[in-house]
mmCIF file of N, CA and C and ligand atoms in Angstrom:
data_model
loop_
_atom_site.group_PDB
_atom_site.id
_atom_site.type_symbol
_atom_site.label_atom_id
_atom_site.label_comp_id
_atom_site.label_asym_id
_atom_site.label_seq_id
_atom_site.Cartn_x
_atom_site.Cartn_y
_atom_site.Cartn_z
ATOM 1 N N MET A 696 0.842 -1.195 0.000
ATOM 2 C CA MET A 696 0.000 0.000 0.000
ATOM 3 C C MET A 696 0.881 1.250 0.000
ATOM 4 N N ASP A 697 0.487 2.227 -0.769
ATOM 5 C CA ASP A 697 1.193 3.498 -0.818
ATOM 6 C C ASP A 697 0.896 4.301 0.450
ATOM 7 N N GLN A 698 1.901 4.538 1.242
ATOM 8 C CA GLN A 698 1.697 5.244 2.515
ATOM 9 C C GLN A 698 1.156 6.658 2.310
ATOM 10 N N ASN A 699 1.428 7.243 1.135
ATOM 11 C CA ASN A 699 0.933 8.593 0.869
ATOM 12 C C ASN A 699 -0.564 8.611 0.603
ATOM 13 N N SER A 700 -1.140 7.424 0.466
ATOM 14 C CA SER A 700 -2.557 7.367 0.132
ATOM 15 C C SER A 700 -3.441 7.389 1.367
ATOM 16 N N VAL A 701 -2.827 7.462 2.559
ATOM 17 C CA VAL A 701 -3.593 7.484 3.800
ATOM 18 C C VAL A 701 -3.039 8.588 4.709
ATOM 19 N N THR A 702 -3.882 9.546 5.101
ATOM 20 C CA THR A 702 -3.409 10.562 6.042
ATOM 21 C C THR A 702 -4.028 10.377 7.415
ATOM 22 N N ASN A 703 -5.289 10.004 7.444
ATOM 23 C CA ASN A 703 -6.001 9.899 8.719
ATOM 24 C C ASN A 703 -6.751 8.573 8.697
ATOM 25 N N PRO A 704 -6.070 7.483 9.098
ATOM 26 C CA PRO A 704 -6.538 6.123 8.826
ATOM 27 C C PRO A 704 -7.999 5.842 9.163
ATOM 28 N N SER A 705 -8.433 6.244 10.349
ATOM 29 C CA SER A 705 -9.793 5.897 10.761
ATOM 30 C C SER A 705 -10.754 7.077 10.625
ATOM 31 N N GLY A 706 -10.255 8.158 10.087
ATOM 32 C CA GLY A 706 -11.079 9.352 9.963
ATOM 33 C C GLY A 706 -11.092 10.141 11.260
ATOM 34 N N PRO A 707 -11.948 11.146 11.419
ATOM 35 C CA PRO A 707 -12.928 11.513 10.407
ATOM 36 C C PRO A 707 -12.286 12.030 9.114
ATOM 37 N N LYS A 708 -12.877 11.587 8.010
ATOM 38 C CA LYS A 708 -12.404 12.023 6.687
ATOM 39 C C LYS A 708 -13.586 12.607 5.937
ATOM 40 N N LYS A 709 -13.418 13.856 5.503
ATOM 41 C CA LYS A 709 -14.486 14.545 4.794
ATOM 42 C C LYS A 709 -14.418 14.204 3.310
ATOM 43 N N VAL A 710 -15.541 13.770 2.766
ATOM 44 C CA VAL A 710 -15.644 13.489 1.329
ATOM 45 C C VAL A 710 -16.906 14.176 0.844
ATOM 46 N N GLY A 711 -16.740 15.308 0.180
ATOM 47 C CA GLY A 711 -17.905 16.098 -0.205
ATOM 48 C C GLY A 711 -18.653 16.501 1.050
ATOM 49 N N LYS A 712 -19.949 16.184 1.089
ATOM 50 C CA LYS A 712 -20.758 16.576 2.247
ATOM 51 C C LYS A 712 -20.734 15.528 3.354
ATOM 52 N N LEU A 713 -20.116 14.372 3.065
ATOM 53 C CA LEU A 713 -20.083 13.285 4.054
ATOM 54 C C LEU A 713 -18.783 13.310 4.845
ATOM 55 N N THR A 714 -18.873 12.870 6.079
ATOM 56 C CA THR A 714 -17.668 12.628 6.867
ATOM 57 C C THR A 714 -17.680 11.165 7.281
ATOM 58 N N ILE A 715 -16.593 10.474 6.967
ATOM 59 C CA ILE A 715 -16.486 9.032 7.226
ATOM 60 C C ILE A 715 -15.610 8.789 8.447
ATOM 61 N N THR A 716 -16.076 7.907 9.307
ATOM 62 C CA THR A 716 -15.256 7.455 10.429
ATOM 63 C C THR A 716 -15.350 5.935 10.485
ATOM 64 N N VAL A 717 -14.233 5.276 10.753
ATOM 65 C CA VAL A 717 -14.250 3.823 10.946
ATOM 66 C C VAL A 717 -13.983 3.535 12.422
ATOM 67 N N ASP A 718 -14.845 2.749 13.027
ATOM 68 C CA ASP A 718 -14.632 2.320 14.405
ATOM 69 C C ASP A 718 -13.751 1.074 14.383
ATOM 70 N N ARG A 719 -12.473 1.272 14.691
ATOM 71 C CA ARG A 719 -11.509 0.157 14.620
ATOM 72 C C ARG A 719 -11.842 -0.954 15.603
ATOM 73 N N ASN A 720 -12.489 -0.589 16.702
ATOM 74 C CA ASN A 720 -12.820 -1.612 17.696
ATOM 75 C C ASN A 720 -13.910 -2.537 17.193
ATOM 76 N N LEU A 721 -14.787 -1.999 16.325
ATOM 77 C CA LEU A 721 -15.868 -2.821 15.777
ATOM 78 C C LEU A 721 -15.423 -3.616 14.557
ATOM 79 N N CYS A 722 -14.565 -3.027 13.749
ATOM 80 C CA CYS A 722 -14.188 -3.629 12.460
ATOM 81 C C CYS A 722 -13.595 -5.016 12.657
ATOM 82 N N ILE A 723 -14.125 -5.968 11.886
ATOM 83 C CA ILE A 723 -13.646 -7.342 11.970
ATOM 84 C C ILE A 723 -12.904 -7.759 10.694
ATOM 85 N N GLY A 724 -12.634 -6.777 9.835
ATOM 86 C CA GLY A 724 -11.850 -7.057 8.629
ATOM 87 C C GLY A 724 -12.576 -7.871 7.591
ATOM 88 N N ALA A 725 -13.897 -7.758 7.576
ATOM 89 C CA ALA A 725 -14.698 -8.529 6.617
ATOM 90 C C ALA A 725 -14.454 -8.085 5.182
ATOM 91 N N ALA A 726 -13.982 -6.856 5.025
ATOM 92 C CA ALA A 726 -13.594 -6.310 3.714
ATOM 93 C C ALA A 726 -14.742 -6.086 2.749
ATOM 94 N N SER A 727 -15.972 -6.171 3.218
ATOM 95 C CA SER A 727 -17.102 -5.847 2.334
ATOM 96 C C SER A 727 -16.980 -4.411 1.847
ATOM 97 N N CYS A 728 -16.557 -3.537 2.746
ATOM 98 C CA CYS A 728 -16.433 -2.121 2.377
ATOM 99 C C CYS A 728 -15.394 -1.943 1.275
ATOM 100 N N VAL A 729 -14.321 -2.720 1.324
ATOM 101 C CA VAL A 729 -13.273 -2.631 0.307
ATOM 102 C C VAL A 729 -13.810 -3.088 -1.047
ATOM 103 N N ALA A 730 -14.642 -4.136 -1.024
ATOM 104 C CA ALA A 730 -15.219 -4.651 -2.263
ATOM 105 C C ALA A 730 -16.172 -3.631 -2.881
ATOM 106 N N VAL A 731 -16.956 -2.947 -2.030
ATOM 107 C CA VAL A 731 -17.959 -2.002 -2.536
ATOM 108 C C VAL A 731 -17.320 -0.664 -2.920
ATOM 109 N N ALA A 732 -16.397 -0.208 -2.121
ATOM 110 C CA ALA A 732 -15.804 1.120 -2.334
ATOM 111 C C ALA A 732 -14.281 1.049 -2.285
ATOM 112 N N PRO A 733 -13.674 0.485 -3.323
ATOM 113 C CA PRO A 733 -12.220 0.259 -3.310
ATOM 114 C C PRO A 733 -11.383 1.532 -3.335
ATOM 115 N N LYS A 734 -11.977 2.656 -3.742
ATOM 116 C CA LYS A 734 -11.209 3.907 -3.710
ATOM 117 C C LYS A 734 -11.195 4.505 -2.305
ATOM 118 N N THR A 735 -12.131 4.017 -1.476
ATOM 119 C CA THR A 735 -12.296 4.614 -0.150
ATOM 120 C C THR A 735 -11.613 3.813 0.944
ATOM 121 N N PHE A 736 -11.703 2.485 0.866
ATOM 122 C CA PHE A 736 -11.196 1.659 1.973
ATOM 123 C C PHE A 736 -10.163 0.647 1.507
ATOM 124 N N VAL A 737 -9.252 0.348 2.420
ATOM 125 C CA VAL A 737 -8.302 -0.738 2.230
ATOM 126 C C VAL A 737 -8.084 -1.320 3.625
ATOM 127 N N LEU A 738 -7.664 -2.576 3.690
ATOM 128 C CA LEU A 738 -7.354 -3.150 5.003
ATOM 129 C C LEU A 738 -5.895 -2.865 5.339
ATOM 130 N N ASP A 739 -5.642 -2.486 6.581
ATOM 131 C CA ASP A 739 -4.258 -2.273 6.997
ATOM 132 C C ASP A 739 -3.647 -3.604 7.449
ATOM 133 N N ASN A 740 -2.449 -3.552 8.013
ATOM 134 C CA ASN A 740 -1.777 -4.812 8.371
ATOM 135 C C ASN A 740 -2.364 -5.491 9.610
ATOM 136 N N GLU A 741 -3.344 -4.837 10.235
ATOM 137 C CA GLU A 741 -4.080 -5.499 11.324
ATOM 138 C C GLU A 741 -5.453 -5.965 10.848
ATOM 139 N N ALA A 742 -5.662 -5.921 9.526
ATOM 140 C CA ALA A 742 -6.940 -6.306 8.911
ATOM 141 C C ALA A 742 -8.103 -5.451 9.428
ATOM 142 N N LYS A 743 -7.800 -4.169 9.580
ATOM 143 C CA LYS A 743 -8.837 -3.190 9.910
ATOM 144 C C LYS A 743 -8.957 -2.239 8.727
ATOM 145 N N ALA A 744 -10.183 -1.808 8.458
ATOM 146 C CA ALA A 744 -10.382 -0.890 7.335
ATOM 147 C C ALA A 744 -9.809 0.483 7.659
ATOM 148 N N ILE A 745 -9.095 1.055 6.704
ATOM 149 C CA ILE A 745 -8.623 2.432 6.820
ATOM 150 C C ILE A 745 -9.079 3.206 5.586
ATOM 151 N N ILE A 746 -9.103 4.523 5.724
ATOM 152 C CA ILE A 746 -9.696 5.380 4.700
ATOM 153 C C ILE A 746 -8.601 5.977 3.816
ATOM 154 N N LEU A 747 -8.717 5.735 2.525
ATOM 155 C CA LEU A 747 -7.753 6.243 1.549
ATOM 156 C C LEU A 747 -8.056 7.691 1.188
ATOM 157 N N ASN A 748 -7.014 8.425 0.794
ATOM 158 C CA ASN A 748 -7.243 9.794 0.319
ATOM 159 C C ASN A 748 -8.083 9.812 -0.950
ATOM 160 N N THR A 749 -8.019 8.742 -1.726
ATOM 161 C CA THR A 749 -8.806 8.683 -2.959
ATOM 162 C C THR A 749 -10.306 8.536 -2.688
ATOM 163 N N ALA A 750 -10.679 8.458 -1.414
ATOM 164 C CA ALA A 750 -12.103 8.480 -1.056
ATOM 165 C C ALA A 750 -12.788 9.684 -1.686
ATOM 166 N N GLU A 751 -12.016 10.754 -1.885
ATOM 167 C CA GLU A 751 -12.580 11.977 -2.476
ATOM 168 C C GLU A 751 -13.120 11.740 -3.881
ATOM 169 N N GLU A 752 -12.666 10.665 -4.527
ATOM 170 C CA GLU A 752 -13.130 10.362 -5.889
ATOM 171 C C GLU A 752 -14.352 9.451 -5.888
ATOM 172 N N GLU A 753 -14.708 8.947 -4.726
ATOM 173 C CA GLU A 753 -15.827 7.999 -4.645
ATOM 174 C C GLU A 753 -17.144 8.774 -4.600
ATOM 175 N N ILE A 754 -18.195 8.247 -5.238
ATOM 176 C CA ILE A 754 -19.470 8.957 -5.192
ATOM 177 C C ILE A 754 -20.177 8.623 -3.870
ATOM 178 N N PRO A 755 -20.934 9.603 -3.327
ATOM 179 C CA PRO A 755 -21.552 9.440 -2.005
ATOM 180 C C PRO A 755 -22.398 8.170 -1.894
ATOM 181 N N GLU A 756 -23.124 7.825 -2.935
ATOM 182 C CA GLU A 756 -23.984 6.639 -2.861
ATOM 183 C C GLU A 756 -23.148 5.372 -2.653
ATOM 184 N N THR A 757 -21.973 5.336 -3.259
ATOM 185 C CA THR A 757 -21.082 4.181 -3.090
ATOM 186 C C THR A 757 -20.576 4.116 -1.653
ATOM 187 N N ILE A 758 -20.310 5.276 -1.081
ATOM 188 C CA ILE A 758 -19.857 5.302 0.314
ATOM 189 C C ILE A 758 -20.982 4.819 1.236
ATOM 190 N N PHE A 759 -22.199 5.264 0.956
ATOM 191 C CA PHE A 759 -23.351 4.769 1.719
ATOM 192 C C PHE A 759 -23.487 3.254 1.568
ATOM 193 N N ASP A 760 -23.363 2.768 0.322
ATOM 194 C CA ASP A 760 -23.477 1.323 0.080
ATOM 195 C C ASP A 760 -22.413 0.553 0.857
ATOM 196 N N SER A 761 -21.221 1.105 0.922
ATOM 197 C CA SER A 761 -20.145 0.420 1.644
ATOM 198 C C SER A 761 -20.466 0.362 3.134
ATOM 199 N N ALA A 762 -21.012 1.458 3.658
ATOM 200 C CA ALA A 762 -21.368 1.482 5.086
ATOM 201 C C ALA A 762 -22.475 0.455 5.358
ATOM 202 N N ARG A 763 -23.438 0.365 4.433
ATOM 203 C CA ARG A 763 -24.525 -0.613 4.588
ATOM 204 C C ARG A 763 -24.007 -2.043 4.490
ATOM 205 N N SER A 764 -22.924 -2.218 3.748
ATOM 206 C CA SER A 764 -22.390 -3.571 3.535
ATOM 207 C C SER A 764 -21.621 -4.090 4.737
ATOM 208 N N CYS A 765 -21.284 -3.209 5.647
ATOM 209 C CA CYS A 765 -20.455 -3.616 6.789
ATOM 210 C C CYS A 765 -21.292 -4.429 7.780
ATOM 211 N N PRO A 766 -20.907 -5.670 8.041
ATOM 212 C CA PRO A 766 -21.719 -6.542 8.893
ATOM 213 C C PRO A 766 -21.783 -6.091 10.350
ATOM 214 N N VAL A 767 -20.832 -5.272 10.768
ATOM 215 C CA VAL A 767 -20.818 -4.841 12.174
ATOM 216 C C VAL A 767 -21.062 -3.331 12.324
ATOM 217 N N LEU A 768 -21.474 -2.690 11.224
ATOM 218 C CA LEU A 768 -21.776 -1.245 11.232
ATOM 219 C C LEU A 768 -20.615 -0.418 11.806
ATOM 220 N N ALA A 769 -19.429 -0.742 11.342
ATOM 221 C CA ALA A 769 -18.243 -0.033 11.842
ATOM 222 C C ALA A 769 -17.970 1.262 11.076
ATOM 223 N N ILE A 770 -18.716 1.463 9.977
ATOM 224 C CA ILE A 770 -18.517 2.680 9.177
ATOM 225 C C ILE A 770 -19.614 3.672 9.540
ATOM 226 N N ILE A 771 -19.201 4.797 10.086
ATOM 227 C CA ILE A 771 -20.146 5.798 10.586
ATOM 228 C C ILE A 771 -20.080 7.017 9.681
ATOM 229 N N LEU A 772 -21.246 7.488 9.260
ATOM 230 C CA LEU A 772 -21.315 8.627 8.341
ATOM 231 C C LEU A 772 -22.051 9.792 8.985
ATOM 232 N N HIS A 773 -21.482 10.981 8.808
ATOM 233 C CA HIS A 773 -22.118 12.224 9.259
ATOM 234 C C HIS A 773 -22.321 13.119 8.050
ATOM 235 N N ASP A 774 -23.357 13.961 8.110
ATOM 236 C CA ASP A 774 -23.556 14.924 7.030
ATOM 237 C C ASP A 774 -22.803 16.217 7.317
ATOM 238 N N GLU A 775 -22.996 17.202 6.447
ATOM 239 C CA GLU A 775 -22.219 18.450 6.563
ATOM 240 C C GLU A 775 -22.559 19.244 7.814
ATOM 241 N N ASN A 776 -23.685 18.906 8.451
ATOM 242 C CA ASN A 776 -24.061 19.600 9.695
ATOM 243 C C ASN A 776 -23.622 18.832 10.940
ATOM 244 N N GLY A 777 -22.893 17.741 10.736
ATOM 245 C CA GLY A 777 -22.434 16.963 11.872
ATOM 246 C C GLY A 777 -23.467 15.979 12.386
ATOM 247 N N LYS A 778 -24.569 15.830 11.638
ATOM 248 C CA LYS A 778 -25.612 14.898 12.040
ATOM 249 C C LYS A 778 -25.248 13.495 11.548
ATOM 250 N N GLN A 779 -25.377 12.498 12.434
ATOM 251 C CA GLN A 779 -25.080 11.129 12.023
ATOM 252 C C GLN A 779 -26.176 10.638 11.077
ATOM 253 N N VAL A 780 -25.768 10.191 9.875
ATOM 254 C CA VAL A 780 -26.748 9.730 8.889
ATOM 255 C C VAL A 780 -26.679 8.219 8.655
ATOM 256 N N PHE A 781 -25.630 7.586 9.165
ATOM 257 C CA PHE A 781 -25.543 6.123 9.146
ATOM 258 C C PHE A 781 -24.575 5.669 10.215
ATOM 259 N N PRO A 782 -24.835 4.556 10.926
ATOM 260 C CA PRO A 782 -26.076 3.767 10.890
ATOM 261 C C PRO A 782 -27.178 4.445 11.714
HETATM 262 S S1 LIG B 1013 -16.928 -4.002 6.065
HETATM 263 FE FE1 LIG B 1013 -16.861 -3.286 8.199
HETATM 264 S S2 LIG B 1013 -15.894 -4.944 9.307
HETATM 265 FE FE2 LIG B 1013 -15.462 -5.242 7.166
HETATM 266 S S3 LIG B 1013 -13.482 -4.258 6.836
HETATM 267 FE FE3 LIG B 1013 -15.083 -2.792 6.332
HETATM 268 S S4 LIG B 1013 -15.367 -1.635 8.219
HETATM 269 FE FE4 LIG B 1013 -14.307 -3.497 8.752
#
């Protein structure tokens, strides 16, 4: 993995109007999020999802789909007003 592609591994990371946070304690490394949104997530060497800088290229609906795909709801999304919109 390119180390320059990650600045703030678990977030919060702002992507357009969404802010993404990964709860590392919940994440079980199922990698569903990586399959759905490969520009946004990758697994680190502890098999926890981390947020790539290229998340900025991902469309919001894909980010929502990735959060929905997470079996343990470890991906938390907030809107531009700081309101939690998922889960
Ligand atoms: S889908 Fe959820 S549990 Fe799986 S790697 Fe992503 S954040 Fe972690």
